[in-house]
Amino acid sequence: MPKGICLVSSVATAIATGAIGQEVTATYSLYGTPGLLEMPTAQSAPENALAATFSYTEGLGQVTLTFQVNQRLSASFRYANVELFNDPPESGTEREVERGFDLQYRFNNETTYVPAIAVGLRDFLTPGRFQSEYVVASKSFGDNLIVTTGIGWGAMGTRDGFANPLGGDFEVRPTPDLPGGQLGSDQWFRGDAAIFGGVEYQINDRWGVKAEYSTIDYTETAFGVVRETESPVNYGLTYRPRPGVQLGLSYLYGTQLGVSGSFELNPNARATGSGLDKSPPPVKVRPADSLAAQSWDRTALPDRALRRALGGLLEIENITLTGLELTNTTARVRYINSSFRSEAQAAGRTARMMTQVMPPSIDTFILEPERRGIPISAITISRRDIEQLENRAGGTAAMLDRSGFGDAGGSQGLDAVASDENAFSWGLGPYFRINPFSNDGSVDVDLGLSLRGVYRIRPNLVLSGAIEQSVVPPEDDPTGVERTPDIQNVRSDGSLYGNDGVPVLANLTLNQFSRPGTNLYGRVSVGYLERMFGGVSGELLWKPVESSFGLGIEVNQVAQRDTDMGFGFDEYDYDVTTGHVSAYYDLGNGYHTQLDVGRYLAGDWGATVSVDREFDNGWVIGAYVTQTDMSYEDFGSGSYNKGVQVTIPQDFFTGTTTRGSYGNTFRTRVGDGGARLQVDGRLYDVVREGHLPDLSDTWGRFWR
């Protein structure tokens, strides 16, 4: 056994005698995953935890996002800034940004005699400098000590390695082709293997110590980082000043220090608890002697008075009444929810307000939420159910079960309510963009101010635009931006747009939304659709309210804008027809999938697969992969696009009702292959919040 592992074992024995009854929880490694320092453990973070880890050691800085998908599966996305090895050393150093994805799956929960066991893939999508595979076991002793050992391949098998125990075809690991960008499955679990291990001891709630035997040899030229490694044993100290924050200090390889910080958020652990929403008004229960009423006196209580009264009550909730149809027994209400993230909560507030003013004979409420000027569904509710179930145990589930869901009705019979809101609105705020380029991995940052305006010509016909002023502009011609002579630079010239130091027109579009038929939704957008392209975009979506499945088609005829982001299209003289057929499916439990097949901006044909996990409180964490028929040479570094998307609702932090959110997409590259037009108001995102699958997920907020 290597002497480093013997040392780690000795440390474990010594520390075990000092256990003081503190529960051991997972900490984050320098690689941003639950682990020791460089080596993984079989521990898992709390389910649904999202952690951002920043770490730095000489020659290697890393930023990692890790998401605990469920109790056993975790996924990570990493940017690693690597100092490249040059031979001879006198030629100086270069830096390159590596992007990597990790997966780890834990097979079992730890028991009294059996450790937790996990298998993992590090940097697995593209053969990279840190690509590794491993099987690891972790066992706790007492309440504050955990011991880990495992076997690693790839980068984790480069120190003190031995012949692959799997034998046969697994004995030889193919040489990775780093620029190729193809899935490196032919290397998984192949080549030499090595045994790693370590211990972690939690001194108290805040302080912990670690020791590990690392099997990563950074003197291998494939890593680019060349270090003097006097010892394979690493030591670390962790400090948790508050829940969700971990700071670390490491002593590595016997020669240098490392620092790290991990910051964890969990959609299931909001700082404001269940929220700071103002209490809803109680349901007004009709007197028993009025339940048999078949009509009401419209002379004493005319329709217009009811419209005015209901509109005023809904305004208190920041809900805008846009239409009302009344019969002797039914009230159909159309409204815009401008406040509540959940359409189920807006429906509940609307129904409560209706009980305050509607005549006793009205026993059926039909609620039609409206987005972008079009109704997106109809929710039919019995007034008796509202009165009986408000404070009953199990009332939420019973209310969902007894309600009806279907396509919204037409405008016939609906009395439109004129809005008192100004047709024009505007706002000024910051913007922040990160563009990872494709050749040497450089990352371009653009920070500035955005002035946005919206003019509502009609509820479903809107003129909108934005003027931006960059404060920290992108470089004019950043090193590493890949320009392909045979492929139009539809994205790789992105840093040239808006870098003149003057305000630019980011977009200016006229958008019309429509309901061409039952279960059908339409959109037409005309103008300067995004920073780099302008033209016409048309979309048609078929999406039944009660179905988990939707199907859409989008066709765009666009031309590339001039880099000064004015009104011209002359600089590139490039136009293209692009579009996709899209299939959407709600898998349930907050999982959404999307498949887009079609033609991209550079004329390449291919497909994009997206998977999102949306939590009941509005968090969205997802990933996507795009593959096209563009050749590897033209596509550039990485033969396919992949990325991670994170959206966090503002009310998660404020606790108060708002539809705002913070979001970003972390891509591996921004190149010309697999580039899709950026259009505001794609229909599936507009309508699905009012459909049954989404309403069911957040129906718990109906009574809030």
JSON list of C-alpha atoms in Angstrom, two decimals, residues 499-698:
[
{"chain": "A", "resi": 499, "resn": "ASN", "atom": "CA", "xyz": [-18.55, 47.77, -28.59]},
{"chain": "A", "resi": 500, "resn": "ASP", "atom": "CA", "xyz": [-18.24, 51.29, -30.03]},
{"chain": "A", "resi": 501, "resn": "GLY", "atom": "CA", "xyz": [-18.92, 52.96, -26.68]},
{"chain": "A", "resi": 502, "resn": "VAL", "atom": "CA", "xyz": [-22.23, 54.51, -27.79]},
{"chain": "A", "resi": 503, "resn": "PRO", "atom": "CA", "xyz": [-25.83, 53.47, -27.07]},
{"chain": "A", "resi": 504, "resn": "VAL", "atom": "CA", "xyz": [-27.11, 50.73, -29.37]},
{"chain": "A", "resi": 505, "resn": "LEU", "atom": "CA", "xyz": [-30.49, 49.36, -30.40]},
{"chain": "A", "resi": 506, "resn": "ALA", "atom": "CA", "xyz": [-30.60, 45.91, -28.77]},
{"chain": "A", "resi": 507, "resn": "ASN", "atom": "CA", "xyz": [-34.03, 45.06, -30.19]},
{"chain": "A", "resi": 508, "resn": "LEU", "atom": "CA", "xyz": [-37.17, 46.67, -31.56]},
{"chain": "A", "resi": 509, "resn": "THR", "atom": "CA", "xyz": [-40.07, 44.34, -32.37]},
{"chain": "A", "resi": 510, "resn": "LEU", "atom": "CA", "xyz": [-43.77, 44.36, -33.07]},
{"chain": "A", "resi": 511, "resn": "ASN", "atom": "CA", "xyz": [-45.33, 41.20, -31.63]},
{"chain": "A", "resi": 512, "resn": "GLN", "atom": "CA", "xyz": [-48.83, 39.93, -32.28]},
{"chain": "A", "resi": 513, "resn": "PHE", "atom": "CA", "xyz": [-50.28, 36.96, -30.39]},
{"chain": "A", "resi": 514, "resn": "SER", "atom": "CA", "xyz": [-53.45, 35.16, -31.46]},
{"chain": "A", "resi": 515, "resn": "ARG", "atom": "CA", "xyz": [-55.79, 32.20, -30.91]},
{"chain": "A", "resi": 516, "resn": "PRO", "atom": "CA", "xyz": [-56.37, 30.80, -34.43]},
{"chain": "A", "resi": 517, "resn": "GLY", "atom": "CA", "xyz": [-58.37, 27.81, -33.19]},
{"chain": "A", "resi": 518, "resn": "THR", "atom": "CA", "xyz": [-59.12, 25.43, -30.32]},
{"chain": "A", "resi": 519, "resn": "ASN", "atom": "CA", "xyz": [-55.92, 24.48, -28.50]},
{"chain": "A", "resi": 520, "resn": "LEU", "atom": "CA", "xyz": [-53.95, 26.62, -30.98]},
{"chain": "A", "resi": 521, "resn": "TYR", "atom": "CA", "xyz": [-51.79, 29.65, -30.25]},
{"chain": "A", "resi": 522, "resn": "GLY", "atom": "CA", "xyz": [-50.02, 31.92, -32.73]},
{"chain": "A", "resi": 523, "resn": "ARG", "atom": "CA", "xyz": [-47.25, 34.52, -32.69]},
{"chain": "A", "resi": 524, "resn": "VAL", "atom": "CA", "xyz": [-45.81, 36.83, -35.35]},
{"chain": "A", "resi": 525, "resn": "SER", "atom": "CA", "xyz": [-42.79, 39.02, -34.53]},
{"chain": "A", "resi": 526, "resn": "VAL", "atom": "CA", "xyz": [-41.36, 41.64, -36.90]},
{"chain": "A", "resi": 527, "resn": "GLY", "atom": "CA", "xyz": [-38.35, 43.90, -36.50]},
{"chain": "A", "resi": 528, "resn": "TYR", "atom": "CA", "xyz": [-34.90, 43.83, -34.94]},
{"chain": "A", "resi": 529, "resn": "LEU", "atom": "CA", "xyz": [-35.48, 40.57, -33.10]},
{"chain": "A", "resi": 530, "resn": "GLU", "atom": "CA", "xyz": [-32.16, 40.40, -31.26]},
{"chain": "A", "resi": 531, "resn": "ARG", "atom": "CA", "xyz": [-28.69, 41.93, -31.15]},
{"chain": "A", "resi": 532, "resn": "MET", "atom": "CA", "xyz": [-27.40, 40.21, -34.30]},
{"chain": "A", "resi": 533, "resn": "PHE", "atom": "CA", "xyz": [-30.47, 39.49, -36.45]},
{"chain": "A", "resi": 534, "resn": "GLY", "atom": "CA", "xyz": [-33.66, 41.13, -37.62]},
{"chain": "A", "resi": 535, "resn": "GLY", "atom": "CA", "xyz": [-36.57, 40.03, -39.79]},
{"chain": "A", "resi": 536, "resn": "VAL", "atom": "CA", "xyz": [-39.82, 38.10, -39.39]},
{"chain": "A", "resi": 537, "resn": "SER", "atom": "CA", "xyz": [-40.55, 35.22, -37.02]},
{"chain": "A", "resi": 538, "resn": "GLY", "atom": "CA", "xyz": [-43.76, 33.20, -37.05]},
{"chain": "A", "resi": 539, "resn": "GLU", "atom": "CA", "xyz": [-44.84, 30.44, -34.65]},
{"chain": "A", "resi": 540, "resn": "LEU", "atom": "CA", "xyz": [-47.82, 28.13, -34.22]},
{"chain": "A", "resi": 541, "resn": "LEU", "atom": "CA", "xyz": [-48.34, 25.97, -31.12]},
{"chain": "A", "resi": 542, "resn": "TRP", "atom": "CA", "xyz": [-50.82, 23.17, -30.51]},
{"chain": "A", "resi": 543, "resn": "LYS", "atom": "CA", "xyz": [-51.18, 22.61, -26.77]},
{"chain": "A", "resi": 544, "resn": "PRO", "atom": "CA", "xyz": [-54.35, 21.19, -25.15]},
{"chain": "A", "resi": 545, "resn": "VAL", "atom": "CA", "xyz": [-54.88, 22.59, -21.65]},
{"chain": "A", "resi": 546, "resn": "GLU", "atom": "CA", "xyz": [-55.13, 19.19, -19.95]},
{"chain": "A", "resi": 547, "resn": "SER", "atom": "CA", "xyz": [-52.35, 17.51, -21.93]},
{"chain": "A", "resi": 548, "resn": "SER", "atom": "CA", "xyz": [-48.71, 17.11, -20.96]},
{"chain": "A", "resi": 549, "resn": "PHE", "atom": "CA", "xyz": [-47.75, 17.16, -24.65]},
{"chain": "A", "resi": 550, "resn": "GLY", "atom": "CA", "xyz": [-47.40, 20.09, -27.02]},
{"chain": "A", "resi": 551, "resn": "LEU", "atom": "CA", "xyz": [-46.25, 20.47, -30.60]},
{"chain": "A", "resi": 552, "resn": "GLY", "atom": "CA", "xyz": [-45.06, 23.65, -32.29]},
{"chain": "A", "resi": 553, "resn": "ILE", "atom": "CA", "xyz": [-43.49, 24.96, -35.47]},
{"chain": "A", "resi": 554, "resn": "GLU", "atom": "CA", "xyz": [-41.48, 28.14, -35.96]},
{"chain": "A", "resi": 555, "resn": "VAL", "atom": "CA", "xyz": [-40.24, 29.69, -39.22]},
{"chain": "A", "resi": 556, "resn": "ASN", "atom": "CA", "xyz": [-37.98, 32.74, -39.40]},
{"chain": "A", "resi": 557, "resn": "GLN", "atom": "CA", "xyz": [-36.69, 34.80, -42.31]},
{"chain": "A", "resi": 558, "resn": "VAL", "atom": "CA", "xyz": [-33.87, 36.96, -40.93]},
{"chain": "A", "resi": 559, "resn": "ALA", "atom": "CA", "xyz": [-30.84, 38.97, -41.98]},
{"chain": "A", "resi": 560, "resn": "GLN", "atom": "CA", "xyz": [-27.68, 39.71, -40.03]},
{"chain": "A", "resi": 561, "resn": "ARG", "atom": "CA", "xyz": [-27.46, 43.21, -38.57]},
{"chain": "A", "resi": 562, "resn": "ASP", "atom": "CA", "xyz": [-24.54, 45.60, -38.83]},
{"chain": "A", "resi": 563, "resn": "THR", "atom": "CA", "xyz": [-22.13, 45.53, -35.90]},
{"chain": "A", "resi": 564, "resn": "ASP", "atom": "CA", "xyz": [-22.93, 49.14, -34.95]},
{"chain": "A", "resi": 565, "resn": "MET", "atom": "CA", "xyz": [-26.40, 47.80, -34.02]},
{"chain": "A", "resi": 566, "resn": "GLY", "atom": "CA", "xyz": [-28.17, 50.57, -35.82]},
{"chain": "A", "resi": 567, "resn": "PHE", "atom": "CA", "xyz": [-30.83, 50.00, -38.47]},
{"chain": "A", "resi": 568, "resn": "GLY", "atom": "CA", "xyz": [-28.65, 48.59, -41.26]},
{"chain": "A", "resi": 569, "resn": "PHE", "atom": "CA", "xyz": [-28.12, 45.10, -42.71]},
{"chain": "A", "resi": 570, "resn": "ASP", "atom": "CA", "xyz": [-25.40, 45.89, -45.24]},
{"chain": "A", "resi": 571, "resn": "GLU", "atom": "CA", "xyz": [-22.18, 44.91, -43.45]},
{"chain": "A", "resi": 572, "resn": "TYR", "atom": "CA", "xyz": [-22.61, 41.14, -43.76]},
{"chain": "A", "resi": 573, "resn": "ASP", "atom": "CA", "xyz": [-25.16, 40.88, -46.56]},
{"chain": "A", "resi": 574, "resn": "TYR", "atom": "CA", "xyz": [-26.34, 37.59, -45.10]},
{"chain": "A", "resi": 575, "resn": "ASP", "atom": "CA", "xyz": [-29.90, 36.33, -44.82]},
{"chain": "A", "resi": 576, "resn": "VAL", "atom": "CA", "xyz": [-31.19, 32.89, -43.95]},
{"chain": "A", "resi": 577, "resn": "THR", "atom": "CA", "xyz": [-34.42, 30.95, -43.48]},
{"chain": "A", "resi": 578, "resn": "THR", "atom": "CA", "xyz": [-34.29, 29.15, -40.16]},
{"chain": "A", "resi": 579, "resn": "GLY", "atom": "CA", "xyz": [-36.83, 27.34, -38.03]},
{"chain": "A", "resi": 580, "resn": "HIS", "atom": "CA", "xyz": [-37.71, 24.30, -35.98]},
{"chain": "A", "resi": 581, "resn": "VAL", "atom": "CA", "xyz": [-40.38, 21.77, -35.25]},
{"chain": "A", "resi": 582, "resn": "SER", "atom": "CA", "xyz": [-40.61, 21.46, -31.46]},
{"chain": "A", "resi": 583, "resn": "ALA", "atom": "CA", "xyz": [-42.11, 18.80, -29.23]},
{"chain": "A", "resi": 584, "resn": "TYR", "atom": "CA", "xyz": [-42.75, 19.51, -25.53]},
{"chain": "A", "resi": 585, "resn": "TYR", "atom": "CA", "xyz": [-43.56, 17.01, -22.82]},
{"chain": "A", "resi": 586, "resn": "ASP", "atom": "CA", "xyz": [-44.17, 17.49, -19.11]},
{"chain": "A", "resi": 587, "resn": "LEU", "atom": "CA", "xyz": [-42.87, 14.36, -17.38]},
{"chain": "A", "resi": 588, "resn": "GLY", "atom": "CA", "xyz": [-44.43, 15.33, -14.06]},
{"chain": "A", "resi": 589, "resn": "ASN", "atom": "CA", "xyz": [-42.85, 16.20, -10.72]},
{"chain": "A", "resi": 590, "resn": "GLY", "atom": "CA", "xyz": [-41.48, 19.38, -12.27]},
{"chain": "A", "resi": 591, "resn": "TYR", "atom": "CA", "xyz": [-39.50, 17.73, -15.10]},
{"chain": "A", "resi": 592, "resn": "HIS", "atom": "CA", "xyz": [-39.95, 19.23, -18.57]},
{"chain": "A", "resi": 593, "resn": "THR", "atom": "CA", "xyz": [-38.43, 18.03, -21.82]},
{"chain": "A", "resi": 594, "resn": "GLN", "atom": "CA", "xyz": [-38.15, 19.73, -25.19]},
{"chain": "A", "resi": 595, "resn": "LEU", "atom": "CA", "xyz": [-36.91, 18.52, -28.58]},
{"chain": "A", "resi": 596, "resn": "ASP", "atom": "CA", "xyz": [-36.24, 21.05, -31.35]},
{"chain": "A", "resi": 597, "resn": "VAL", "atom": "CA", "xyz": [-35.41, 19.75, -34.83]},
{"chain": "A", "resi": 598, "resn": "GLY", "atom": "CA", "xyz": [-34.63, 22.05, -37.72]},
{"chain": "A", "resi": 599, "resn": "ARG", "atom": "CA", "xyz": [-32.31, 24.55, -39.35]},
{"chain": "A", "resi": 600, "resn": "TYR", "atom": "CA", "xyz": [-30.04, 26.88, -37.40]},
{"chain": "A", "resi": 601, "resn": "LEU", "atom": "CA", "xyz": [-28.71, 30.34, -38.22]},
{"chain": "A", "resi": 602, "resn": "ALA", "atom": "CA", "xyz": [-25.58, 29.16, -40.05]},
{"chain": "A", "resi": 603, "resn": "GLY", "atom": "CA", "xyz": [-27.66, 26.91, -42.31]},
{"chain": "A", "resi": 604, "resn": "ASP", "atom": "CA", "xyz": [-26.77, 23.73, -40.43]},
{"chain": "A", "resi": 605, "resn": "TRP", "atom": "CA", "xyz": [-29.45, 21.15, -39.70]},
{"chain": "A", "resi": 606, "resn": "GLY", "atom": "CA", "xyz": [-29.74, 19.36, -36.39]},
{"chain": "A", "resi": 607, "resn": "ALA", "atom": "CA", "xyz": [-31.54, 19.05, -33.07]},
{"chain": "A", "resi": 608, "resn": "THR", "atom": "CA", "xyz": [-31.51, 20.38, -29.52]},
{"chain": "A", "resi": 609, "resn": "VAL", "atom": "CA", "xyz": [-32.60, 18.33, -26.51]},
{"chain": "A", "resi": 610, "resn": "SER", "atom": "CA", "xyz": [-33.42, 20.17, -23.28]},
{"chain": "A", "resi": 611, "resn": "VAL", "atom": "CA", "xyz": [-34.36, 18.86, -19.85]},
{"chain": "A", "resi": 612, "resn": "ASP", "atom": "CA", "xyz": [-35.51, 21.25, -17.11]},
{"chain": "A", "resi": 613, "resn": "ARG", "atom": "CA", "xyz": [-36.38, 20.68, -13.49]},
{"chain": "A", "resi": 614, "resn": "GLU", "atom": "CA", "xyz": [-38.87, 23.28, -12.31]},
{"chain": "A", "resi": 615, "resn": "PHE", "atom": "CA", "xyz": [-39.65, 23.48, -8.61]},
{"chain": "A", "resi": 616, "resn": "ASP", "atom": "CA", "xyz": [-42.99, 24.48, -7.17]},
{"chain": "A", "resi": 617, "resn": "ASN", "atom": "CA", "xyz": [-41.46, 27.73, -5.91]},
{"chain": "A", "resi": 618, "resn": "GLY", "atom": "CA", "xyz": [-40.31, 28.79, -9.39]},
{"chain": "A", "resi": 619, "resn": "TRP", "atom": "CA", "xyz": [-36.70, 27.64, -9.48]},
{"chain": "A", "resi": 620, "resn": "VAL", "atom": "CA", "xyz": [-35.67, 26.18, -12.84]},
{"chain": "A", "resi": 621, "resn": "ILE", "atom": "CA", "xyz": [-32.46, 24.22, -13.37]},
{"chain": "A", "resi": 622, "resn": "GLY", "atom": "CA", "xyz": [-31.89, 22.58, -16.73]},
{"chain": "A", "resi": 623, "resn": "ALA", "atom": "CA", "xyz": [-29.41, 21.43, -19.32]},
{"chain": "A", "resi": 624, "resn": "TYR", "atom": "CA", "xyz": [-29.37, 21.18, -23.10]},
{"chain": "A", "resi": 625, "resn": "VAL", "atom": "CA", "xyz": [-27.31, 19.60, -25.87]},
{"chain": "A", "resi": 626, "resn": "THR", "atom": "CA", "xyz": [-27.30, 20.62, -29.57]},
{"chain": "A", "resi": 627, "resn": "GLN", "atom": "CA", "xyz": [-25.89, 18.45, -32.36]},
{"chain": "A", "resi": 628, "resn": "THR", "atom": "CA", "xyz": [-25.91, 19.49, -36.04]},
{"chain": "A", "resi": 629, "resn": "ASP", "atom": "CA", "xyz": [-24.58, 18.24, -39.35]},
{"chain": "A", "resi": 630, "resn": "MET", "atom": "CA", "xyz": [-21.80, 20.83, -39.38]},
{"chain": "A", "resi": 631, "resn": "SER", "atom": "CA", "xyz": [-18.37, 19.21, -39.64]},
{"chain": "A", "resi": 632, "resn": "TYR", "atom": "CA", "xyz": [-16.09, 19.09, -36.59]},
{"chain": "A", "resi": 633, "resn": "GLU", "atom": "CA", "xyz": [-13.62, 21.36, -38.38]},
{"chain": "A", "resi": 634, "resn": "ASP", "atom": "CA", "xyz": [-16.23, 24.04, -39.06]},
{"chain": "A", "resi": 635, "resn": "PHE", "atom": "CA", "xyz": [-18.06, 23.64, -35.75]},
{"chain": "A", "resi": 636, "resn": "GLY", "atom": "CA", "xyz": [-14.88, 24.37, -33.82]},
{"chain": "A", "resi": 637, "resn": "SER", "atom": "CA", "xyz": [-13.76, 23.23, -30.41]},
{"chain": "A", "resi": 638, "resn": "GLY", "atom": "CA", "xyz": [-16.47, 20.84, -29.28]},
{"chain": "A", "resi": 639, "resn": "SER", "atom": "CA", "xyz": [-18.55, 19.21, -31.96]},
{"chain": "A", "resi": 640, "resn": "TYR", "atom": "CA", "xyz": [-21.79, 20.00, -30.17]},
{"chain": "A", "resi": 641, "resn": "ASN", "atom": "CA", "xyz": [-23.16, 22.75, -27.94]},
{"chain": "A", "resi": 642, "resn": "LYS", "atom": "CA", "xyz": [-24.15, 22.09, -24.37]},
{"chain": "A", "resi": 643, "resn": "GLY", "atom": "CA", "xyz": [-25.03, 24.27, -21.44]},
{"chain": "A", "resi": 644, "resn": "VAL", "atom": "CA", "xyz": [-26.76, 24.68, -18.10]},
{"chain": "A", "resi": 645, "resn": "GLN", "atom": "CA", "xyz": [-29.66, 27.05, -17.43]},
{"chain": "A", "resi": 646, "resn": "VAL", "atom": "CA", "xyz": [-30.55, 28.42, -13.99]},
{"chain": "A", "resi": 647, "resn": "THR", "atom": "CA", "xyz": [-33.53, 30.64, -13.15]},
{"chain": "A", "resi": 648, "resn": "ILE", "atom": "CA", "xyz": [-34.25, 31.82, -9.61]},
{"chain": "A", "resi": 649, "resn": "PRO", "atom": "CA", "xyz": [-37.52, 33.69, -8.88]},
{"chain": "A", "resi": 650, "resn": "GLN", "atom": "CA", "xyz": [-37.16, 37.02, -7.12]},
{"chain": "A", "resi": 651, "resn": "ASP", "atom": "CA", "xyz": [-39.72, 36.08, -4.50]},
{"chain": "A", "resi": 652, "resn": "PHE", "atom": "CA", "xyz": [-37.35, 33.35, -3.28]},
{"chain": "A", "resi": 653, "resn": "PHE", "atom": "CA", "xyz": [-35.25, 36.14, -1.75]},
{"chain": "A", "resi": 654, "resn": "THR", "atom": "CA", "xyz": [-37.86, 38.81, -1.06]},
{"chain": "A", "resi": 655, "resn": "GLY", "atom": "CA", "xyz": [-40.73, 36.57, 0.05]},
{"chain": "A", "resi": 656, "resn": "THR", "atom": "CA", "xyz": [-43.19, 39.00, -1.54]},
{"chain": "A", "resi": 657, "resn": "THR", "atom": "CA", "xyz": [-45.28, 38.39, -4.64]},
{"chain": "A", "resi": 658, "resn": "THR", "atom": "CA", "xyz": [-43.60, 39.12, -7.96]},
{"chain": "A", "resi": 659, "resn": "ARG", "atom": "CA", "xyz": [-43.27, 37.49, -11.36]},
{"chain": "A", "resi": 660, "resn": "GLY", "atom": "CA", "xyz": [-39.67, 38.64, -11.77]},
{"chain": "A", "resi": 661, "resn": "SER", "atom": "CA", "xyz": [-36.72, 36.27, -11.85]},
{"chain": "A", "resi": 662, "resn": "TYR", "atom": "CA", "xyz": [-32.96, 36.10, -12.21]},
{"chain": "A", "resi": 663, "resn": "GLY", "atom": "CA", "xyz": [-31.56, 33.76, -14.82]},
{"chain": "A", "resi": 664, "resn": "ASN", "atom": "CA", "xyz": [-28.49, 32.87, -16.82]},
{"chain": "A", "resi": 665, "resn": "THR", "atom": "CA", "xyz": [-27.30, 30.21, -19.23]},
{"chain": "A", "resi": 666, "resn": "PHE", "atom": "CA", "xyz": [-23.82, 28.79, -18.73]},
{"chain": "A", "resi": 667, "resn": "ARG", "atom": "CA", "xyz": [-22.60, 27.53, -22.10]},
{"chain": "A", "resi": 668, "resn": "THR", "atom": "CA", "xyz": [-19.52, 25.62, -23.06]},
{"chain": "A", "resi": 669, "resn": "ARG", "atom": "CA", "xyz": [-19.01, 27.85, -26.07]},
{"chain": "A", "resi": 670, "resn": "VAL", "atom": "CA", "xyz": [-20.64, 30.46, -28.30]},
{"chain": "A", "resi": 671, "resn": "GLY", "atom": "CA", "xyz": [-19.88, 29.46, -31.87]},
{"chain": "A", "resi": 672, "resn": "ASP", "atom": "CA", "xyz": [-21.55, 29.31, -35.24]},
{"chain": "A", "resi": 673, "resn": "GLY", "atom": "CA", "xyz": [-22.75, 25.72, -35.11]},
{"chain": "A", "resi": 674, "resn": "GLY", "atom": "CA", "xyz": [-26.14, 25.05, -33.55]},
{"chain": "A", "resi": 675, "resn": "ALA", "atom": "CA", "xyz": [-26.89, 28.78, -33.13]},
{"chain": "A", "resi": 676, "resn": "ARG", "atom": "CA", "xyz": [-30.59, 29.55, -32.74]},
{"chain": "A", "resi": 677, "resn": "LEU", "atom": "CA", "xyz": [-32.41, 32.84, -33.15]},
{"chain": "A", "resi": 678, "resn": "GLN", "atom": "CA", "xyz": [-33.24, 34.58, -29.86]},
{"chain": "A", "resi": 679, "resn": "VAL", "atom": "CA", "xyz": [-36.89, 35.62, -29.89]},
{"chain": "A", "resi": 680, "resn": "ASP", "atom": "CA", "xyz": [-38.94, 36.98, -27.02]},
{"chain": "A", "resi": 681, "resn": "GLY", "atom": "CA", "xyz": [-42.33, 35.44, -26.28]},
{"chain": "A", "resi": 682, "resn": "ARG", "atom": "CA", "xyz": [-42.02, 31.89, -27.58]},
{"chain": "A", "resi": 683, "resn": "LEU", "atom": "CA", "xyz": [-45.46, 30.42, -27.12]},
{"chain": "A", "resi": 684, "resn": "TYR", "atom": "CA", "xyz": [-44.87, 27.37, -24.93]},
{"chain": "A", "resi": 685, "resn": "ASP", "atom": "CA", "xyz": [-43.35, 29.53, -22.20]},
{"chain": "A", "resi": 686, "resn": "VAL", "atom": "CA", "xyz": [-46.24, 31.98, -22.54]},
{"chain": "A", "resi": 687, "resn": "VAL", "atom": "CA", "xyz": [-49.12, 29.52, -22.21]},
{"chain": "A", "resi": 688, "resn": "ARG", "atom": "CA", "xyz": [-48.01, 26.54, -20.15]},
{"chain": "A", "resi": 689, "resn": "GLU", "atom": "CA", "xyz": [-48.27, 28.25, -16.75]},
{"chain": "A", "resi": 690, "resn": "GLY", "atom": "CA", "xyz": [-52.03, 28.32, -17.16]},
{"chain": "A", "resi": 691, "resn": "HIS", "atom": "CA", "xyz": [-52.33, 24.68, -18.24]},
{"chain": "A", "resi": 692, "resn": "LEU", "atom": "CA", "xyz": [-53.20, 21.76, -16.01]},
{"chain": "A", "resi": 693, "resn": "PRO", "atom": "CA", "xyz": [-49.74, 20.17, -15.61]},
{"chain": "A", "resi": 694, "resn": "ASP", "atom": "CA", "xyz": [-48.25, 23.44, -14.32]},
{"chain": "A", "resi": 695, "resn": "LEU", "atom": "CA", "xyz": [-51.35, 24.36, -12.33]},
{"chain": "A", "resi": 696, "resn": "SER", "atom": "CA", "xyz": [-51.26, 20.95, -10.63]},
{"chain": "A", "resi": 697, "resn": "ASP", "atom": "CA", "xyz": [-47.62, 21.46, -9.62]},
{"chain": "A", "resi": 698, "resn": "THR", "atom": "CA", "xyz": [-48.38, 24.74, -7.83]}
]
